[in-house]
């Protein structure tokens, strides 16, 4: 196991379940007490990270919301990623990049060297040589988009494709390829939507014990229990982003405590399913 | 036709052929005389834009190389995009984004509002609701990845898929969907590799007169004549990036003139094919 995946395992053991805390700093989520902050994205990220210390096996930073806020917010993102990276929890930069090799090498440099990510998300559409520059980073984790959590996932990911004379949906063709790439690189994981438990179970059966990252619980409506049951059989991370964020009218201390308490509830709910599953 | 596509048409008419100048500021391309520049990415971009004034129908800015250079380079990118956007040539931001709707809305804000792009590239893997936030920007152009220029394109894009009971390669299933989305939004285009002329011709026959963006001429080995012949039947842009950049040891004036002369050669070569094609 590479360095990122070793830390994923130890963080999961330390917290008792694999909760990934998603940092999606959309301005609508900022509490009122942060309104006057000089750098609200930085304040929001730092506060979410502090409030969930010891509960999160990983933090997933959604690059889009930082990019939308301009260059200074990218500097804030770098600070946040570096405050987490290399520590007990994994710093995942959710960027969903993927381009021809020459360009993907620059994206890998941007995410791993410039921002300092422990792990990233990538888009497989471009094929192997566009993903290889990420996989070549030994010790870093690479979650490849497989079956996304949104309704439009059916447009292409569910199309039946012919692979080695057999009909399989595209997302499983991707899962097979990722399992193959992993035999060379050893640092592959997959993104599967918590909204799609039967597809998640199918992916698990194809990729064995590769780590799965499951977004879509909470605001997107994925059922936590179904997602956790489907992901069994290897390491996985249940991501919750908006679902953790308290009412913005709360005062600072209450907002912080409410966030921590929501994270504890998710952690307990994940643990409960795992115990249910392993109890005969 | 939306605003971006109107400008693409008028710029193509003004220059006599649709050359897209790619700005991929990899440090290895910077000439020696720029070594002492305070902001070499800005200098490189500005010099390439100035040297090709009146020859380019569009400029394509590759975000990856700016991201790899850190937050200050994103500010330089913004300055470069805004120096071109709204002028006679189209400012395309080549970012290949694509995520669930909630996140794609933030990416659309980052590319169109924050950077100021006239047009962008997006990745279709996530499906319609992940692309819709870009398509919803009336007057902006959206080039959807269809058949990329790299060897790994075959991994998934060439898989035979079942669509309405018929077997078609994935890239053509994408082309059909994009043509369908265009009937609602009117601002779709497609990215097809200049390295894949027969696939480009197949895409053209499926999407009618939608604009095509063709990277892959020059460094990636695509044959210009084959690419131009395959793209006939609607607007298209032939992108050249590294292929335009002169030897870095040239002095400033010579580097500038050499770059302009290379762009003129590509423009002449594109025009020559179009004349060959239209002469009985």
XYZ file of C-alpha atoms in Angstrom:
560
model
C 0.000 0.000 0.000
C 1.210 3.478 -0.856
C 1.603 6.227 1.701
C -1.821 7.855 1.126
C -3.661 4.551 1.477
C -1.687 3.596 4.608
C -2.834 6.836 6.203
C -6.400 6.232 5.056
C -6.336 2.871 6.844
C -4.775 4.211 10.035
C -7.160 7.211 10.106
C -10.130 4.898 9.636
C -8.915 2.736 12.497
C -8.268 5.747 14.722
C -11.721 7.262 14.171
C -13.558 3.925 14.021
C -15.146 4.712 10.658
C -14.242 6.510 7.481
C -15.913 9.904 7.488
C -14.676 12.338 4.854
C -15.506 15.945 5.657
C -16.144 17.915 2.477
C -15.094 21.572 2.369
C -17.366 23.204 -0.239
C -17.135 26.901 0.715
C -20.182 28.212 -1.109
C -20.900 31.706 0.267
C -24.470 30.654 1.153
C -22.992 28.309 3.804
C -20.973 30.997 5.620
C -22.401 31.764 9.057
C -23.298 35.340 9.888
C -20.465 35.641 12.423
C -17.991 35.115 9.561
C -19.466 37.916 7.435
C -16.835 40.378 8.615
C -13.913 37.953 8.235
C -11.109 39.241 6.043
C -10.922 35.886 4.212
C -14.221 34.025 4.733
C -13.131 30.968 2.696
C -10.083 30.551 4.891
C -12.142 31.102 8.071
C -14.817 28.665 6.913
C -12.291 25.965 5.983
C -10.226 26.379 9.129
C -13.303 26.313 11.364
C -14.721 23.175 9.701
C -11.348 21.425 9.986
C -10.917 22.433 13.653
C -14.475 21.469 14.610
C -14.078 17.956 13.185
C -10.540 17.256 14.436
C -10.177 13.591 15.360
C -13.496 12.683 13.701
C -12.528 12.924 10.033
C -10.423 10.279 8.297
C -10.102 12.678 5.368
C -10.929 16.210 4.250
C -12.081 16.773 0.679
C -11.535 20.274 -0.673
C -13.792 21.192 -3.595
C -11.581 23.346 -5.827
C -14.495 24.873 -7.762
C -15.653 27.099 -4.890
C -12.142 28.452 -4.363
C -11.650 29.104 -8.097
C -14.953 30.955 -8.254
C -13.649 33.335 -5.572
C -10.489 34.309 -7.474
C -6.702 33.956 -7.147
C -6.470 34.949 -3.468
C -8.844 32.097 -2.628
C -6.458 29.659 -4.341
C -3.777 30.818 -1.907
C -6.258 30.154 0.930
C -6.947 26.691 -0.495
C -3.222 25.960 -0.532
C -2.966 26.997 3.113
C -5.901 24.797 4.095
C -4.664 21.746 2.169
C -1.196 22.114 3.660
C -2.638 22.453 7.171
C -4.179 18.988 6.782
C -1.760 17.169 4.429
C 0.731 14.839 6.027
C -1.264 14.783 9.277
C -3.495 11.996 10.599
C -6.327 12.742 8.123
C -5.901 12.636 4.340
C -6.109 15.903 2.332
C -8.064 15.131 -0.833
C -8.219 17.837 -3.505
C -11.426 17.259 -5.461
C -10.579 18.718 -8.854
C -11.735 16.018 -11.326
C -8.927 16.869 -13.761
C -8.025 14.856 -16.839
C -6.354 15.972 -20.067
C -3.730 14.767 -22.540
C -0.503 13.615 -20.841
C 1.499 16.794 -21.438
C -1.246 18.863 -19.740
C -2.073 16.316 -17.028
C 1.556 16.511 -15.896
C 0.978 20.221 -15.230
C -2.279 19.461 -13.387
C -0.494 16.854 -11.247
C 2.143 19.473 -10.403
C -0.615 21.984 -9.556
C -2.477 19.610 -7.237
C 0.354 17.652 -5.596
C 3.283 20.096 -5.597
C 1.659 23.516 -5.600
C -1.415 22.817 -3.421
C 0.153 19.880 -1.548
C -2.655 17.294 -1.874
C -2.293 13.782 -0.449
C -4.896 12.508 -2.909
C -6.935 13.853 -5.845
C -9.959 13.047 -7.975
C -9.527 12.624 -11.757
C -11.830 12.120 -14.744
C -11.140 9.000 -16.851
C -12.718 10.095 -20.170
C -9.366 10.947 -21.771
C -7.899 7.460 -21.090
C -4.732 6.021 -19.594
C -2.023 8.420 -20.760
C -4.061 11.329 -19.372
C -4.300 9.680 -15.954
C -0.786 8.233 -15.796
C 0.857 11.532 -14.709
C -1.264 11.367 -11.536
C -0.709 7.621 -10.997
C 3.039 8.124 -11.411
C 3.084 10.021 -8.102
C 3.943 7.172 -5.770
C 2.541 7.602 -2.293
C -0.264 9.881 -3.518
C -3.836 8.581 -3.884
C -5.808 8.908 -7.132
C -9.602 8.510 -7.012
C -10.892 7.988 -10.571
C -14.487 9.060 -11.323
C -16.448 5.884 -11.942
C -20.187 6.273 -11.169
C -21.100 9.820 -10.128
C -23.857 10.760 -7.682
C -25.929 13.004 -9.997
C -29.007 12.172 -12.120
C -27.088 12.769 -15.394
C -24.703 9.919 -14.490
C -27.027 7.703 -16.530
C -26.339 9.656 -19.766
C -23.003 7.982 -20.471
C -21.842 6.002 -17.421
C -24.766 3.564 -17.686
C -24.441 2.934 -21.442
C -23.862 -0.738 -22.191
C -20.410 -1.150 -23.761
C -18.760 -4.119 -25.394
C -15.561 -5.041 -23.521
C -13.766 -8.276 -24.461
C -16.949 -9.504 -26.169
C -19.067 -8.891 -23.075
C -21.665 -6.150 -22.488
C -20.910 -4.051 -19.399
C -22.018 -0.558 -18.431
C -19.365 2.111 -19.056
C -18.798 2.726 -15.334
C -17.828 -0.938 -14.889
C -15.567 -0.765 -17.952
C -13.871 2.141 -16.160
C -13.701 0.121 -12.916
C -12.004 -2.774 -14.744
C -9.423 -0.457 -16.301
C -8.715 1.210 -12.964
C -8.148 -2.205 -11.352
C -5.715 -2.956 -14.199
C -3.893 0.383 -13.781
C -3.656 -0.318 -10.059
C -1.666 -3.485 -10.691
C 1.078 -1.238 -12.114
C 0.744 1.790 -9.859
C -0.855 0.613 -6.587
C -2.421 3.980 -5.755
C -5.823 3.865 -7.478
C -9.190 4.445 -5.865
C -12.627 5.172 -7.358
C -15.408 7.708 -6.899
C -18.858 6.099 -6.692
C -22.001 8.006 -5.740
C -23.643 7.205 -2.410
C -26.878 7.723 -4.360
C -26.149 4.541 -6.364
C -25.719 1.627 -3.917
C -26.300 -1.180 -6.406
C -23.719 0.300 -8.795
C -21.352 0.738 -5.822
C -21.701 -2.961 -4.949
C -21.015 -3.874 -8.591
C -17.882 -1.679 -8.582
C -16.704 -3.248 -5.317
C -17.041 -6.732 -6.817
C -14.905 -5.672 -9.821
C -12.133 -3.752 -8.036
C -11.614 -5.879 -4.918
C -10.147 -3.946 -2.012
C -9.412 -0.643 -3.777
C -10.459 2.441 -1.765
C -13.830 3.957 -2.690
C -14.791 7.593 -2.162
C -18.560 8.036 -1.840
C -20.026 11.532 -2.166
C -23.777 12.170 -2.250
C -24.919 11.529 1.340
C -26.891 14.414 2.836
C -27.826 17.246 0.460
C -27.812 14.935 -2.574
C -30.117 12.408 -0.906
C -27.963 9.264 -0.764
C -28.960 6.804 1.985
C -26.042 6.382 4.365
C -26.798 2.800 5.416
C -27.238 1.582 1.847
C -24.016 3.306 0.784
C -21.973 1.813 3.638
C -23.349 -1.695 3.079
C -22.590 -1.481 -0.657
C -19.032 -0.257 -0.055
C -18.026 -3.120 2.295
C -15.098 -5.280 1.224
C -12.327 -2.694 1.236
C -11.501 0.790 2.487
C -14.058 3.497 1.764
C -14.790 7.100 2.663
C -18.292 8.484 3.139
C -18.157 12.157 2.203
C -20.501 14.700 3.746
C -20.183 18.375 2.808
C -23.258 20.624 3.021
C -24.943 18.100 5.359
C -22.541 19.063 8.166
C -22.976 22.819 8.005
C -25.165 24.317 10.781
C -27.664 27.146 10.525
C -25.729 30.323 9.719
C -27.505 32.386 12.379
C -25.816 30.487 15.243
C -23.114 32.223 17.247
C -19.517 31.118 16.783
C -19.296 28.642 19.671
C -22.685 27.087 18.937
C -21.952 26.820 15.210
C -18.677 25.051 15.994
C -20.323 22.664 18.496
C -23.265 21.951 16.210
C -20.917 21.087 13.354
C -18.882 18.740 15.544
C -22.057 17.127 16.808
C -23.350 16.574 13.250
C -20.028 14.977 12.311
C -20.264 12.704 15.381
C -23.773 11.682 14.343
C -22.560 10.713 10.859
C -19.606 8.856 12.346
C -21.920 6.955 14.719
C -24.286 6.160 11.871
C -21.438 4.750 9.759
C -20.123 2.715 12.724
C -23.618 1.397 13.433
C -23.982 -0.001 9.914
C -20.570 -1.622 10.051
C -21.399 -3.267 13.370
C -24.790 -4.403 12.074
C -22.991 -5.891 9.085
C -20.284 -7.704 11.050
C -22.584 -9.018 13.801
C -23.841 -12.484 12.891
C -26.216 31.735 -33.215
C -25.052 32.900 -29.810
C -22.593 35.720 -29.310
C -19.467 33.523 -29.035
C -20.278 31.646 -32.237
C -21.082 34.876 -34.115
C -17.621 36.148 -33.219
C -16.063 32.831 -34.232
C -17.663 33.209 -37.650
C -16.660 36.849 -38.092
C -13.099 36.162 -36.888
C -12.804 33.252 -39.308
C -13.993 35.465 -42.149
C -11.633 38.288 -41.141
C -8.542 36.056 -41.005
C -9.573 33.845 -43.915
C -9.209 30.645 -41.886
C -9.808 29.492 -38.343
C -6.471 29.349 -36.575
C -6.640 28.980 -32.799
C -3.428 29.990 -31.053
C -2.861 27.882 -27.939
C -1.202 29.497 -24.925
C 0.442 26.628 -22.999
C 3.050 28.454 -20.896
C 5.277 25.544 -19.958
C 8.549 27.010 -18.612
C 10.536 25.005 -21.180
C 8.975 27.180 -23.912
C 10.052 30.521 -22.424
C 12.762 32.222 -24.500
C 15.992 33.203 -22.824
C 15.231 36.920 -23.137
C 12.210 36.386 -20.855
C 14.256 34.704 -18.116
C 14.544 37.949 -16.169
C 10.867 38.905 -16.582
C 9.058 39.544 -13.314
C 6.083 37.469 -14.483
C 7.234 35.171 -17.306
C 3.764 33.591 -17.808
C 2.268 37.028 -18.342
C 5.140 38.061 -20.648
C 4.900 34.829 -22.622
C 1.130 35.083 -23.019
C 1.166 38.776 -23.930
C 3.965 38.312 -26.455
C 2.251 35.352 -28.156
C -1.044 37.270 -28.357
C 0.665 40.405 -29.731
C 2.738 38.486 -32.267
C -0.341 36.779 -33.718
C -2.701 39.782 -33.715
C -5.007 39.657 -36.735
C -3.998 36.067 -37.561
C -5.808 34.173 -34.785
C -9.568 33.619 -34.820
C -9.270 32.421 -31.223
C -6.807 32.065 -28.348
C -6.966 28.952 -26.184
C -5.515 29.334 -22.691
C -4.475 26.043 -21.077
C -5.349 26.522 -17.390
C -3.110 23.672 -16.181
C 0.156 25.539 -16.783
C -1.087 28.592 -14.898
C -2.340 26.468 -11.976
C 1.018 24.704 -11.762
C 2.675 28.106 -11.266
C 0.529 29.108 -8.288
C -2.098 31.722 -7.375
C -0.256 34.735 -8.833
C -0.263 32.979 -12.211
C -4.065 32.663 -12.015
C -4.200 36.444 -11.720
C -1.960 36.646 -14.816
C -4.293 34.236 -16.628
C -7.240 36.445 -15.779
C -5.426 39.456 -17.177
C -4.567 37.619 -20.394
C -8.083 36.229 -20.918
C -9.604 39.656 -20.316
C -7.153 41.278 -22.744
C -8.546 39.042 -25.517
C -12.191 38.455 -24.469
C -14.805 40.579 -26.196
C -12.332 41.544 -28.941
C -12.195 40.253 -32.522
C -10.733 36.845 -31.503
C -12.449 34.440 -29.112
C -10.893 33.792 -25.646
C -11.263 30.059 -24.961
C -10.333 28.830 -21.479
C -9.300 25.198 -21.852
C -10.127 23.763 -18.420
C -12.029 20.525 -19.218
C -14.217 20.898 -16.138
C -17.236 18.749 -15.337
C -18.779 17.884 -11.964
C -22.214 17.537 -10.362
C -24.494 20.526 -11.044
C -23.935 22.281 -7.714
C -20.159 22.263 -8.302
C -20.295 22.933 -12.047
C -22.167 26.145 -11.295
C -19.118 27.265 -9.303
C -16.792 26.223 -12.130
C -18.913 28.175 -14.634
C -18.635 31.217 -12.349
C -14.848 30.695 -12.101
C -14.335 30.468 -15.869
C -16.903 32.929 -17.232
C -17.243 35.516 -14.447
C -13.925 35.388 -12.625
C -11.555 34.724 -15.573
C -13.838 36.259 -18.212
C -13.796 33.486 -20.847
C -15.825 33.747 -24.057
C -15.817 29.956 -24.388
C -14.642 26.930 -22.378
C -13.938 23.220 -22.736
C -15.866 20.732 -20.563
C -15.761 16.974 -19.915
C -19.026 15.094 -20.586
C -18.456 12.028 -18.339
C -20.690 13.333 -15.544
C -23.703 13.804 -17.881
C -26.212 16.536 -18.684
C -26.854 18.155 -15.299
C -23.087 18.592 -14.839
C -22.778 20.395 -18.197
C -26.014 22.397 -18.031
C -24.545 25.148 -15.767
C -22.089 25.950 -18.601
C -24.714 25.663 -21.363
C -27.033 27.954 -19.402
C -24.625 30.849 -20.069
C -26.217 32.260 -23.202
C -23.745 33.901 -25.539
C -20.826 31.833 -24.194
C -19.452 28.880 -26.173
C -19.097 25.394 -24.667
C -16.805 22.885 -26.391
C -17.574 19.397 -25.034
C -14.761 16.813 -25.129
C -15.751 14.213 -27.685
C -12.740 12.431 -29.233
C -9.431 13.532 -27.701
C -6.102 13.698 -29.535
C -4.096 11.336 -27.286
C -3.376 7.597 -27.692
C -5.433 6.714 -24.571
C -8.548 8.131 -26.286
C -9.195 4.557 -27.415
C -9.538 3.267 -23.812
C -13.111 4.501 -23.354
C -14.077 6.850 -26.207
C -13.824 4.084 -28.802
C -15.801 1.476 -26.843
C -18.863 0.311 -28.756
C -21.981 1.356 -26.819
C -25.610 0.455 -27.318
C -27.669 3.612 -27.966
C -31.316 3.216 -29.012
C -30.614 -0.380 -29.947
C -27.698 0.562 -32.196
C -23.961 0.031 -31.564
C -21.974 3.279 -31.726
C -18.605 4.220 -30.259
C -18.856 6.253 -27.054
C -17.480 9.414 -28.688
C -20.374 9.348 -31.181
C -22.864 8.705 -28.371
C -21.439 11.896 -26.816
C -21.703 13.720 -30.159
C -25.397 12.753 -30.458
C -26.159 13.997 -26.950
C -24.321 17.260 -27.561
C -26.359 17.820 -30.749
C -29.494 17.202 -28.666
C -28.360 19.615 -25.909
C -27.628 22.200 -28.594
C -31.260 22.184 -29.710
C -32.116 23.595 -26.262
C -29.091 25.800 -25.629
C -27.637 26.734 -29.045
C -24.084 27.230 -27.759
C -22.506 23.751 -28.006
C -19.317 22.847 -29.794
C -17.105 19.729 -29.620
C -13.417 18.942 -29.121
C -12.109 16.393 -31.629
C -8.443 15.520 -31.996
C -6.666 16.579 -35.194
C -4.887 13.224 -34.810
C -8.171 11.419 -35.557
C -9.495 12.607 -38.948
C -11.851 9.696 -39.621
C -13.455 10.124 -36.162
C -13.666 13.880 -36.833
C -15.538 13.245 -40.093
C -17.909 10.885 -38.255
C -18.544 13.543 -35.586
C -19.184 16.181 -38.272
C -21.779 13.947 -39.918
C -23.590 13.523 -36.566
C -23.529 17.126 -35.298
C -24.148 19.065 -38.518
C -22.798 22.602 -38.418
C -21.763 22.761 -34.741
C -18.316 24.333 -34.182
C -15.416 21.902 -33.761
C -12.199 22.650 -31.864
C -9.300 20.533 -33.127
C -6.136 20.313 -30.991
C -3.278 17.971 -31.849
C -1.633 19.569 -34.906
C 2.107 20.129 -34.506
C 3.722 18.605 -31.408
C 1.103 15.857 -31.149
C 1.576 14.829 -34.791
C -1.848 15.491 -36.309
C -1.815 16.075 -40.082
C -3.161 19.537 -40.795
C -4.617 18.795 -44.234
C -6.427 15.659 -43.061
C -7.827 17.501 -40.023
C -9.116 20.434 -42.096
C -10.704 18.164 -44.719
C -12.421 16.094 -41.997
C -13.761 19.194 -40.224
C -15.475 20.717 -43.311
C -19.226 21.275 -43.113
C -19.352 23.814 -40.298
C -17.171 26.203 -38.324
C -13.965 24.759 -36.891
C -10.787 25.906 -35.179
C -7.390 24.329 -35.751
C -5.403 24.781 -32.549
C -1.624 25.025 -32.558
C 0.239 25.585 -29.285
C 3.831 24.347 -28.957
C 4.129 24.190 -32.769
C 4.185 28.001 -32.933
C 6.891 28.642 -30.357
C 10.316 29.575 -31.778
C 13.742 28.549 -30.547
C 14.259 30.104 -27.115
C 17.737 31.388 -27.936
C 16.413 33.979 -30.424
C 16.491 37.639 -29.450
C 13.207 39.356 -28.638
C 12.469 40.845 -32.064
C 13.450 37.684 -33.940
C 11.430 35.474 -31.575
C 8.382 37.687 -32.123
C 8.808 37.702 -35.937
C 9.479 33.980 -36.091
C 6.312 33.271 -34.088
C 4.220 35.486 -36.377
C 5.716 33.869 -39.434
C 4.927 30.360 -38.090
C 1.331 31.427 -37.436
C 1.122 32.813 -41.012
C 2.385 29.489 -42.356
C -0.298 27.570 -40.459
C -2.930 30.033 -41.615
C -1.788 29.665 -45.243
C -1.766 25.886 -44.906
C -5.355 25.890 -43.563
C -6.472 28.260 -46.338
C -4.758 26.111 -48.978
C -6.692 23.011 -47.949
C -9.962 24.881 -47.963
C -9.264 26.214 -51.462
C -8.223 22.764 -52.694
C -11.491 21.450 -51.276
C -13.740 24.102 -52.812
C -12.091 24.167 -56.262
C -13.871 21.774 -58.639
